[in-house]
Amino acid sequence: MPAWLKNAVFYEIYPQSFNDTNKDGIGDIQGIIDKLDYVKSLGCNALWINPIYDSPFKDAGYDVRDYKKVAPRYGTNEDLVRLFEEAHKKEIKVLLDLVPGHTSEEHEWFKKSCEYEPNEYYNRYIWTNGAFCGIGGHPYIGGEAERDGCYMLNFFKCQPALNYGVLNITEPWQLPVDHPDVLATREALKDIMRFWLDKGCDGFRVDMADSLVKEDDEVKSATGAIWTDIRGMMDKDYPDAALVSEWCNPQCALKYGFHADFYLDHHGNGLNVLFRDNETEGPDNSYFNKNCDEDPKRFLADYLPRYEGSKDYGYISFITCNHDTPRLTKTMDESELKIAYSFIFTMPGVPFLYYGDEIGMKYLDYVKTKEGGFQRTGSRSPMQWEKNAANYGFSGADADKLYIPVDKDENAPCVDTAEENPDSLIHTVRNIIAIRKEYEDLQADGSFSVAYAKEGKRPFIYKRGDLLVAVNPGLKEETVDRSELENADFIKGNLIYGIGSADIDDQRIVLGPQSFAIWE
Ligand code: GLC
Ligand code: CA
C-alpha cells in the first residue's frame, strides 16, 4: 500500500475543460501545469486526469487510439512528463486514466484484428466465428470487417471489447482465460502501465475495472485474478504507485488488488441516497437535502457492509462528483454543499474533489452533447476562473470555438470572486481539507464508528479515532442526549471545526440548523 494514500486528497481534472493556454478552445497540459499551485492551495495533493491519449474522441477520450501517445490537442508526451515533474516538485501525485476493457475502433490492434488473414491481433478482441453469429446477451457489430465474424462492444459502438477470455467455454469461438492470446492482452495492458509509470506517473484510475472477463464471472474471480496479477507487478516494480478502480464494490475490488475503489452514484445505493435521491417522481429524499426528514440509516445500511468488508484491504473513495454524474448543484444550494462536503472529507478512505465543485459550478442541463457526453456534458463545462475575463478565464478563444460553452448565468461562480468572499464554498473546502490534513484520525486509516443514527432523526454523529463528528443537514435545531451516543464516552468537547451553531456539554449535544461540528 503506497503510504502517501493515507493522507491523499484527489482533484479530478477533465482536461478538455480545465485551462486552455493556446487559445484553441480546449484545455491542455500546460494549462494544468499553470494551475498546480491552485490545486495545492485547496489542499489537494493528487490529481486524476481523464484520458489524455490519442483518440477520435467519440467518448471524450475513453476510446483510445494510441495508449502511448498524448493527444496532440493536449500537448506532447514530453509535456505530460513535464507535468509529472512539476507536480512532483509541489508534492502532488498524478494518476492517469487506464482504459483496459476496450479501445477505439481506430486502434491499430483493432484494425489488424479485422483483417481476413489471422495475425498476432486476431484474438485481441472478442470475435465470433461467423458474420451471422451474434453474441448472446452482449452488444455486437457484424458485417463491418473482412474477417468472417462479429465483434463484441464494451460501451459505445466505437469501443470494441478487448479479449480477456471466458471462464466456461460454451461457444467454439470463445477462449479460456489462460489462452496465450488472452494472456497477451493482459501483457499489453501491463506494457502500457509500465510505459507511463516509467515516465513518472503515480498510478491509474481504472475504467470499468469490474468487467474484463465477460461470461460467467459472477463473483468476479476471473476479472479479479487479472488485477491481482497486475497488483503483483506494481508491488514488485512500482510499490509507490496507486490503483483506483471504477468498480463500486470495495469488498471485491480491494481484495483483488486495488488500493482504492470509488463509491459511485448508483441508483438506490448509499451514495445516491445521500445526495441524489431525486431521480424519480416525488419528493427529494436525499439525506443532505435541507428540506426533507431523512435519517442516515439508509446510507449506513449500504455503506457499513462495504466499509467493514473492505477496510483491511484498502480504501473507499467518496467523490463530490465525477465527469459521468450530474453535479450536486443540480439540486443542492451552497449551504447544503458546505455540510455535504464536510461529511465527504471527514469519512475514511481517499476522497476525490471534482474540478469546479469547490466553487459550486452548475450542472448545465441545456448544453448540447459533446464527444458522446449526452447528459454528462452538463458536468463537463469550462472551469470558471475569473469573473471579468473572456470565457471566465478558461480560454482566450472566441466563445463559439469553446469545447463546451461556459455557464451563461451572469451569477456563475468563479474562483476569483469566491476567494474574495469569506462565506463562499471554496473556503469551506479549504478549511475541511486542512483539518483533515492536521488530524490523522480524519485521514484514510482513522477508525470510523457510528455514535448516533436513529430512525426518523436528522442528526448523524460519528467517531473518527478520538474525534466526534456531528452533522445536522436540516433546518431545525436538533438535540441529542449524550446518553444516546454509542462509542463516545470521553469526548472533551473542544471544537476544532464548525459550521452553524453546535454545542456539546456533559448532558447533550445541540445542533443548530444546517450545522456541522468536529470535537476533540
Ligand atoms: C467509464 C467512464 C465513462 C466512459 C465509460 C466507457 O464509465 O467513466 O466516462 O464513457 O467508462 O469507457
Ligand atoms: Ca488548448
Coordinates of C-alpha atoms and ligand atoms in Angstrom, one line a residue:
M1 CA 0.0 0.0 0.0
P2 CA 1.6 3.3 -1.1
A3 CA 2.0 5.3 2.2
W4 CA 1.0 8.6 0.5
L5 CA -2.6 7.4 0.0
K6 CA -3.2 7.7 3.8
N7 CA -3.2 11.5 3.5
A8 CA -4.2 11.9 -0.1
V9 CA -7.0 14.2 -1.3
F10 CA -7.5 14.0 -5.0
Y11 CA -8.6 16.6 -7.5
E12 CA -10.2 15.2 -10.7
I13 CA -9.4 17.1 -13.9
Y14 CA -11.4 16.8 -17.1
P15 CA -8.6 18.1 -19.2
Q16 CA -10.8 19.4 -22.1
S17 CA -12.4 21.9 -19.7
F18 CA -9.8 22.9 -17.2
N19 CA -7.5 25.6 -18.7
D20 CA -6.7 26.4 -22.3
T21 CA -3.3 28.1 -22.8
N22 CA -3.0 28.2 -26.7
K23 CA -6.5 29.6 -27.4
D24 CA -7.8 26.7 -29.4
G25 CA -10.9 26.4 -27.1
I26 CA -9.8 23.2 -25.4
G27 CA -7.9 22.7 -22.2
D28 CA -4.3 21.4 -22.4
I29 CA -1.4 20.0 -20.3
Q30 CA 0.3 23.4 -20.0
G31 CA -3.0 24.7 -18.6
I32 CA -2.9 22.0 -15.9
I33 CA 0.8 22.8 -15.1
D34 CA -0.2 26.5 -14.7
K35 CA -2.8 25.7 -12.2
L36 CA -0.9 23.3 -9.9
D37 CA -0.4 26.0 -7.3
Y38 CA -4.2 26.5 -7.3
V39 CA -4.8 22.8 -6.8
K40 CA -2.3 22.8 -4.0
S41 CA -3.9 25.8 -2.4
L42 CA -7.1 23.8 -2.0
G43 CA -5.1 21.2 0.0
C44 CA -5.3 18.6 -2.8
N45 CA -2.1 16.6 -3.2
A46 CA -3.0 14.3 -6.0
L47 CA -4.6 14.5 -9.4
W48 CA -6.7 12.2 -11.5
I49 CA -6.7 13.3 -15.1
N50 CA -9.3 11.8 -17.5
P51 CA -7.9 10.1 -20.6
I52 CA -5.4 12.3 -22.5
Y53 CA -4.3 9.8 -25.1
D54 CA -4.6 10.0 -28.8
S55 CA -8.3 9.3 -29.7
P56 CA -11.0 10.1 -32.2
F57 CA -12.9 11.4 -29.2
K58 CA -16.2 9.7 -29.7
D59 CA -16.4 9.0 -26.0
A60 CA -14.3 12.0 -24.8
G61 CA -11.1 10.0 -25.0
Y62 CA -12.3 6.8 -23.4
D63 CA -12.0 5.5 -26.9
V64 CA -8.2 5.2 -27.0
R65 CA -6.4 5.0 -30.4
D66 CA -2.9 5.0 -29.0
Y67 CA -2.3 4.4 -25.3
K68 CA 1.3 5.6 -25.6
K69 CA 0.7 8.9 -27.3
V70 CA -0.7 12.1 -25.7
A71 CA -3.5 13.5 -27.9
P72 CA -2.0 16.4 -29.9
R73 CA -4.8 18.7 -28.7
Y74 CA -3.4 18.5 -25.2
G75 CA 0.3 18.6 -26.0
T76 CA 3.0 16.0 -26.3
N77 CA 4.4 13.1 -24.3
E78 CA 7.2 15.5 -23.2
D79 CA 4.6 17.9 -21.9
L80 CA 3.0 15.2 -19.9
V81 CA 6.3 14.2 -18.4
R82 CA 6.9 17.8 -17.5
L83 CA 3.5 17.8 -15.8
F84 CA 4.7 14.8 -13.7
E85 CA 7.9 16.6 -12.8
E86 CA 6.3 20.0 -12.0
A87 CA 3.6 18.2 -9.9
H88 CA 6.2 16.2 -8.0
K89 CA 8.1 19.4 -7.2
K90 CA 4.9 20.6 -5.5
E91 CA 4.4 17.2 -3.8
I92 CA 1.4 16.4 -6.0
K93 CA 0.9 12.9 -7.4
V94 CA -0.6 12.3 -10.8
L95 CA -2.9 9.4 -11.8
L96 CA -3.7 8.8 -15.4
D97 CA -6.8 7.0 -16.6
L98 CA -6.3 3.5 -17.8
V99 CA -9.0 2.0 -20.1
P100 CA -8.4 -1.8 -20.1
G101 CA -11.8 -3.1 -21.4
H102 CA -11.9 -1.6 -24.9
T103 CA -10.0 0.5 -27.4
S104 CA -11.2 2.8 -30.1
E105 CA -12.3 1.1 -33.3
E106 CA -9.4 3.1 -34.8
H107 CA -6.7 1.5 -32.7
E108 CA -4.1 -0.4 -34.7
W109 CA -4.7 -3.6 -32.8
F110 CA -8.4 -3.5 -33.8
K111 CA -7.6 -2.7 -37.5
K112 CA -5.3 -5.8 -37.6
S113 CA -7.9 -7.9 -35.8
C114 CA -10.4 -7.1 -38.6
E115 CA -8.2 -8.5 -41.3
Y116 CA -9.0 -11.6 -43.3
E117 CA -5.8 -13.4 -42.6
P118 CA -5.2 -14.5 -39.0
N119 CA -2.4 -12.5 -37.3
E120 CA -0.9 -11.5 -34.0
Y121 CA -4.0 -9.5 -33.1
Y122 CA -6.6 -11.9 -34.4
N123 CA -7.8 -12.7 -30.8
R124 CA -7.0 -9.4 -29.2
Y125 CA -10.8 -8.6 -29.3
I126 CA -13.8 -10.8 -28.8
W127 CA -15.0 -12.2 -32.1
T128 CA -17.5 -14.8 -33.1
N129 CA -16.7 -17.2 -35.9
G130 CA -19.4 -16.0 -38.3
A131 CA -20.7 -12.7 -39.6
F132 CA -24.2 -14.0 -38.9
C133 CA -23.5 -15.4 -35.5
G134 CA -24.1 -12.8 -32.8
I135 CA -23.0 -12.8 -29.2
G136 CA -25.9 -13.7 -26.9
G137 CA -26.7 -11.0 -24.3
H138 CA -23.9 -8.7 -25.4
P139 CA -24.0 -5.8 -27.9
Y140 CA -22.0 -6.6 -31.0
I141 CA -21.3 -5.5 -34.6
G142 CA -21.4 -7.7 -37.7
G143 CA -20.7 -7.1 -41.3
E144 CA -18.0 -4.4 -40.9
A145 CA -14.8 -6.4 -41.4
E146 CA -13.3 -8.7 -44.0
R147 CA -13.0 -11.2 -41.3
D148 CA -16.0 -13.5 -41.0
G149 CA -17.3 -12.7 -37.5
C150 CA -19.0 -10.3 -35.2
Y151 CA -17.2 -8.4 -32.5
M152 CA -18.4 -7.6 -29.0
L153 CA -18.8 -4.0 -27.9
N154 CA -17.9 -2.8 -24.4
F155 CA -19.7 0.5 -24.3
F156 CA -20.5 2.7 -27.4
K157 CA -20.3 1.4 -30.9
C158 CA -16.8 2.8 -31.3
Q159 CA -15.4 0.7 -28.4
P160 CA -14.8 -3.0 -29.3
A161 CA -14.2 -5.2 -26.2
L162 CA -10.7 -6.4 -25.5
N163 CA -10.4 -10.2 -25.1
Y164 CA -9.6 -11.5 -21.6
G165 CA -11.2 -14.9 -22.2
V166 CA -14.1 -16.6 -20.5
L167 CA -14.4 -18.9 -17.5
N168 CA -16.5 -21.7 -19.0
I169 CA -16.3 -22.2 -22.7
T170 CA -19.8 -22.7 -24.3
E171 CA -19.1 -21.5 -27.8
P172 CA -16.4 -22.7 -30.3
W173 CA -15.0 -19.1 -30.7
Q174 CA -14.5 -18.5 -27.0
L175 CA -11.1 -18.6 -25.5
P176 CA -10.2 -19.7 -21.9
V177 CA -8.7 -17.1 -19.5
D178 CA -5.3 -18.7 -19.8
H179 CA -5.1 -18.9 -23.6
P180 CA -1.8 -17.4 -24.8
D181 CA -3.6 -14.8 -27.0
V182 CA -5.7 -13.7 -24.0
L183 CA -2.6 -13.5 -21.7
A184 CA -1.1 -11.4 -24.4
T185 CA -3.9 -8.8 -23.9
R186 CA -3.0 -8.7 -20.3
E187 CA 0.7 -8.3 -21.0
A188 CA -0.1 -5.5 -23.5
L189 CA -2.0 -3.7 -20.7
K190 CA 0.9 -4.1 -18.3
D191 CA 3.2 -2.8 -21.0
I192 CA 1.1 0.4 -21.2
M193 CA 1.2 0.8 -17.5
R194 CA 4.9 0.4 -17.4
F195 CA 5.3 2.9 -20.2
W196 CA 3.7 5.7 -18.2
L197 CA 4.9 4.6 -14.7
D198 CA 8.5 4.6 -16.0
K199 CA 7.9 8.2 -17.2
G200 CA 6.9 9.3 -13.7
C201 CA 3.1 8.8 -13.5
D202 CA 2.0 7.8 -10.0
G203 CA -0.7 5.2 -10.9
F204 CA -4.0 4.9 -12.6
R205 CA -7.7 5.3 -12.2
V206 CA -9.0 2.2 -13.9
D207 CA -12.1 2.5 -16.2
M208 CA -14.8 -0.2 -15.9
A209 CA -12.4 -2.4 -13.9
D210 CA -15.0 -5.0 -13.0
S211 CA -15.9 -6.4 -16.4
L212 CA -12.8 -7.7 -18.2
V213 CA -13.9 -11.3 -18.3
K214 CA -17.4 -11.2 -19.9
E215 CA -19.0 -14.6 -19.2
D216 CA -19.8 -16.5 -16.0
D217 CA -17.7 -14.3 -13.9
E218 CA -20.5 -13.5 -11.4
V219 CA -18.2 -13.4 -8.3
K220 CA -15.5 -11.7 -10.4
S221 CA -12.9 -14.2 -9.6
A222 CA -11.5 -14.3 -13.2
T223 CA -11.5 -10.5 -13.6
G224 CA -10.1 -10.3 -10.1
A225 CA -7.3 -12.7 -10.8
I226 CA -6.1 -10.3 -13.6
W227 CA -6.0 -7.4 -11.2
T228 CA -4.2 -9.5 -8.5
D229 CA -1.6 -10.4 -11.1
I230 CA -1.2 -6.7 -12.1
R231 CA -1.0 -5.7 -8.5
G232 CA 1.8 -8.2 -8.2
M233 CA 3.7 -6.3 -10.8
M234 CA 3.0 -3.0 -9.0
D235 CA 4.1 -4.3 -5.6
K236 CA 7.3 -5.6 -7.1
D237 CA 8.3 -2.8 -9.5
Y238 CA 6.2 0.3 -8.6
P239 CA 5.4 -0.1 -4.9
D240 CA 4.6 3.6 -4.6
A241 CA 2.1 3.7 -7.4
A242 CA -1.7 3.6 -6.8
L243 CA -4.5 1.8 -8.5
V244 CA -8.1 3.2 -8.1
S245 CA -11.0 1.3 -9.5
E246 CA -14.2 2.2 -11.1
W247 CA -15.9 -0.8 -9.7
C248 CA -18.1 0.3 -6.7
N249 CA -17.7 -2.9 -4.9
P250 CA -14.8 -2.4 -2.5
Q251 CA -15.2 -5.9 -0.9
C252 CA -14.3 -7.3 -4.3
A253 CA -12.1 -4.6 -5.8
L254 CA -9.8 -4.1 -2.8
K255 CA -9.4 -7.8 -2.1
Y256 CA -8.3 -8.4 -5.7
G257 CA -5.6 -5.7 -5.6
F258 CA -6.9 -2.2 -6.0
H259 CA -5.8 0.3 -3.4
A260 CA -9.0 2.3 -3.5
D261 CA -12.4 1.9 -5.1
F262 CA -14.9 4.6 -5.9
Y263 CA -18.2 4.9 -4.2
L264 CA -20.2 5.8 -7.3
D265 CA -23.7 7.2 -7.7
H266 CA -25.7 4.0 -8.5
H267 CA -29.5 4.3 -8.2
G268 CA -30.6 3.5 -4.6
N269 CA -27.1 2.8 -3.2
G270 CA -25.6 4.6 -0.1
L271 CA -24.1 7.5 -2.0
N272 CA -27.2 8.0 -4.1
V273 CA -29.5 8.3 -1.0
L274 CA -27.2 10.9 0.5
F275 CA -27.2 13.3 -2.4
R276 CA -29.3 12.2 -5.4
D277 CA -32.4 10.5 -4.2
N278 CA -34.4 12.7 -6.5
E279 CA -34.3 10.9 -9.9
T280 CA -37.8 9.5 -9.7
E281 CA -41.2 11.3 -9.3
G282 CA -42.0 12.6 -5.9
P283 CA -40.1 14.5 -3.2
D284 CA -36.3 14.7 -2.9
N285 CA -35.4 12.4 -0.1
S286 CA -31.6 12.8 -0.2
Y287 CA -30.2 13.0 3.3
F288 CA -28.3 16.2 2.6
N289 CA -31.4 18.0 1.3
K290 CA -32.2 20.6 3.9
N291 CA -35.9 20.3 3.4
C292 CA -36.6 16.6 4.0
D293 CA -36.9 14.4 7.1
E294 CA -34.5 11.7 6.1
D295 CA -32.2 9.9 8.6
P296 CA -28.8 8.4 7.8
K297 CA -30.0 4.8 8.2
R298 CA -30.4 4.0 4.5
F299 CA -26.9 5.3 3.8
L300 CA -25.4 3.3 6.7
A301 CA -27.2 0.1 5.7
D302 CA -25.4 0.2 2.4
Y303 CA -22.1 1.8 3.5
L304 CA -21.3 -0.2 6.6
P305 CA -21.0 -3.6 5.0
R306 CA -18.9 -2.1 2.3
Y307 CA -16.6 -0.4 4.8
E308 CA -16.4 -3.3 7.2
G309 CA -15.9 -5.8 4.4
S310 CA -13.0 -3.8 2.8
K311 CA -11.2 -1.7 5.4
D312 CA -8.5 -4.3 5.9
Y313 CA -7.6 -4.3 2.2
G314 CA -7.8 -0.7 1.1
Y315 CA -9.9 2.4 0.8
I316 CA -13.3 3.5 -0.3
S317 CA -13.2 6.8 -2.3
F318 CA -16.1 9.2 -1.7
I319 CA -16.5 11.7 -4.5
T320 CA -18.1 15.1 -4.7
C321 CA -19.0 14.2 -8.3
N322 CA -17.3 13.0 -11.5
H323 CA -17.4 13.5 -15.2
D324 CA -20.3 11.0 -15.6
T325 CA -22.6 12.3 -12.9
P326 CA -24.8 15.4 -12.6
R327 CA -23.1 18.0 -10.4
L328 CA -24.7 18.3 -6.9
T329 CA -25.7 21.9 -7.7
K330 CA -28.4 20.4 -9.9
T331 CA -30.5 20.1 -6.7
M332 CA -28.4 21.5 -3.8
D333 CA -27.5 25.0 -2.8
E334 CA -24.3 26.2 -1.2
S335 CA -25.5 25.9 2.3
E336 CA -26.3 22.2 1.7
L337 CA -23.0 21.6 -0.1
K338 CA -21.0 23.0 2.8
I339 CA -22.4 20.3 5.0
A340 CA -22.2 17.6 2.4
Y341 CA -18.5 18.3 1.6
S342 CA -17.6 18.5 5.3
F343 CA -19.1 15.0 5.6
I344 CA -17.3 13.7 2.5
F345 CA -13.9 15.0 3.6
T346 CA -14.3 13.5 7.1
M347 CA -15.1 10.0 6.1
P348 CA -12.5 7.2 6.0
G349 CA -10.7 6.4 2.7
V350 CA -9.4 8.6 -0.1
P351 CA -11.7 11.4 -1.2
F352 CA -12.0 13.0 -4.6
L353 CA -13.0 16.6 -5.5
Y354 CA -14.3 17.1 -9.0
Y355 CA -12.9 20.2 -10.7
G356 CA -15.2 23.2 -10.1
D357 CA -17.1 21.6 -7.3
E358 CA -15.1 23.8 -4.9
I359 CA -16.9 26.9 -6.3
G360 CA -20.2 25.2 -6.8
M361 CA -20.1 25.1 -10.6
K362 CA -23.5 24.5 -12.0
Y363 CA -24.8 21.4 -13.8
L364 CA -25.7 22.9 -17.3
D365 CA -28.7 20.9 -18.4
Y366 CA -29.0 22.9 -21.6
V367 CA -25.7 22.3 -23.3
K368 CA -25.5 20.2 -26.4
T369 CA -23.9 16.8 -26.2
K370 CA -20.2 16.8 -26.9
E371 CA -18.0 13.8 -27.7
G372 CA -20.5 11.2 -26.5
G373 CA -21.3 13.1 -23.3
F374 CA -25.1 13.4 -23.7
Q375 CA -26.5 14.3 -20.2
R376 CA -22.9 14.0 -18.8
T377 CA -21.9 17.1 -20.9
G378 CA -23.6 19.4 -18.3
S379 CA -21.0 18.4 -15.7
R380 CA -18.1 18.9 -18.1
S381 CA -18.2 22.7 -18.9
P382 CA -15.2 25.0 -18.8
M383 CA -13.7 25.8 -15.4
Q384 CA -14.7 29.4 -14.2
W385 CA -11.5 31.1 -13.1
E386 CA -12.2 34.9 -13.4
K387 CA -15.4 36.7 -13.3
N388 CA -14.5 39.5 -15.7
A389 CA -12.3 37.7 -18.2
A390 CA -13.4 36.3 -21.5
N391 CA -14.8 32.8 -21.1
Y392 CA -14.3 33.2 -17.4
G393 CA -10.6 32.9 -18.0
F394 CA -10.8 29.4 -19.3
S395 CA -9.7 30.3 -22.8
G396 CA -8.7 33.2 -25.0
A397 CA -10.5 31.6 -27.9
D398 CA -13.7 33.1 -29.4
A399 CA -16.7 31.9 -27.4
D400 CA -18.1 29.8 -30.3
K401 CA -14.8 27.9 -30.5
L402 CA -15.0 26.5 -27.0
Y403 CA -15.2 22.8 -26.4
I404 CA -18.4 23.3 -24.4
P405 CA -19.9 26.7 -23.8
V406 CA -19.4 28.4 -20.5
D407 CA -22.2 28.7 -18.0
K408 CA -24.4 31.5 -19.4
D409 CA -25.7 32.6 -15.9
E410 CA -24.4 36.0 -15.1
N411 CA -24.0 34.9 -11.5
A412 CA -21.9 31.9 -12.4
P413 CA -19.5 31.2 -9.5
C414 CA -15.8 32.0 -10.3
V415 CA -12.6 31.3 -8.4
D416 CA -11.6 34.9 -8.1
T417 CA -14.9 36.2 -6.6
A418 CA -15.2 33.1 -4.5
E419 CA -11.7 33.8 -3.0
E420 CA -12.8 37.3 -2.0
N421 CA -16.0 36.2 -0.3
P422 CA -15.2 34.7 3.1
D423 CA -18.5 32.9 3.2
S424 CA -18.1 31.1 -0.1
L425 CA -17.8 27.3 -0.6
I426 CA -14.2 27.3 -1.6
H427 CA -13.2 28.4 1.9
T428 CA -15.2 25.5 3.4
V429 CA -13.4 23.1 1.1
R430 CA -10.0 24.5 2.0
N431 CA -10.8 24.5 5.7
I432 CA -12.2 21.0 5.9
I433 CA -9.3 19.6 3.9
A434 CA -6.9 21.5 6.1
I435 CA -8.4 19.9 9.2
R436 CA -8.2 16.5 7.6
K437 CA -4.5 17.1 6.9
E438 CA -4.0 18.2 10.5
Y439 CA -5.7 15.3 12.3
E440 CA -4.6 11.8 11.4
D441 CA -7.8 10.5 12.8
L442 CA -9.7 12.0 9.9
Q443 CA -7.5 10.5 7.3
A444 CA -7.8 7.3 5.2
D445 CA -6.9 4.9 8.0
G446 CA -8.5 6.6 11.0
S447 CA -11.1 4.4 12.7
F448 CA -14.8 5.0 12.0
S449 CA -17.8 4.1 14.1
V450 CA -21.4 5.3 14.3
A451 CA -22.2 7.2 17.5
Y452 CA -25.8 8.3 16.7
A453 CA -28.1 7.4 13.8
K454 CA -31.7 6.9 14.6
E455 CA -34.8 6.2 12.6
G456 CA -36.7 9.3 11.8
K457 CA -34.0 11.6 13.3
R458 CA -32.0 14.0 11.3
P459 CA -28.6 14.1 13.1
F460 CA -25.8 11.8 12.2
I461 CA -22.9 11.6 14.7
Y462 CA -19.8 9.5 14.1
K463 CA -16.4 8.9 15.7
R464 CA -13.2 9.1 13.8
G465 CA -10.4 8.0 16.1
D466 CA -10.6 10.3 19.1
L467 CA -12.8 12.9 17.3
L468 CA -16.5 13.2 17.3
V469 CA -18.2 14.5 14.1
A470 CA -21.8 15.7 14.2
V471 CA -24.0 16.6 11.2
N472 CA -27.4 18.2 11.1
P473 CA -28.3 18.8 7.5
G474 CA -31.9 20.0 8.3
L475 CA -33.4 23.4 9.0
K476 CA -34.5 22.7 12.6
E477 CA -32.4 22.7 15.7
E478 CA -31.8 19.2 17.0
T479 CA -30.9 18.0 20.5
V480 CA -29.2 14.6 21.2
D481 CA -28.8 13.3 24.7
R482 CA -25.3 12.2 25.4
S483 CA -26.6 9.0 26.9
E484 CA -27.9 8.2 23.5
L485 CA -24.4 8.2 22.0
E486 CA -22.6 5.0 21.4
N487 CA -18.8 4.6 21.5
A488 CA -18.3 8.2 22.6
D489 CA -17.6 8.4 26.3
F490 CA -14.5 10.5 26.5
I491 CA -15.2 13.5 24.3
K492 CA -13.7 16.7 25.8
G493 CA -15.7 18.9 23.6
N494 CA -13.0 21.2 22.1
L495 CA -14.5 22.4 18.8
I496 CA -11.9 22.0 16.0
Y497 CA -14.2 22.7 13.1
G498 CA -17.7 24.1 12.9
I499 CA -20.4 25.3 10.5
G500 CA -23.5 26.9 12.1
S501 CA -24.0 26.6 15.8
A502 CA -23.2 23.4 17.6
D503 CA -22.7 22.8 21.4
I504 CA -21.7 19.9 23.5
D505 CA -21.8 19.6 27.3
D506 CA -21.9 16.7 29.8
Q507 CA -25.6 16.2 29.1
R508 CA -26.4 16.9 25.5
I509 CA -25.4 18.0 22.0
V510 CA -27.4 20.8 20.5
L511 CA -27.0 21.1 16.7
G512 CA -28.3 24.3 15.2
P513 CA -30.0 24.4 11.7
Q514 CA -27.6 23.2 9.0
S515 CA -24.7 22.6 11.3
F516 CA -21.5 20.5 11.3
A517 CA -19.1 20.1 14.1
I518 CA -15.9 18.2 14.9
W519 CA -14.9 17.9 18.6
E520 CA -11.8 16.5 20.2
Ligands
GLC1 C1 -16.5 4.9 -17.6 C2 -16.1 6.3 -17.8 C3 -17.0 6.9 -18.8 C4 -16.8 6.2 -20.1 C5 -17.0 4.7 -20.0 C6 -16.5 3.9 -21.2 O1 -17.7 4.7 -17.0 O2 -16.1 7.0 -16.6 O3 -16.8 8.3 -19.0 O4 -17.7 6.7 -21.1 O5 -16.4 4.2 -18.8 O6 -15.1 3.9 -21.2
CA2 CA -5.6 24.4 -25.8

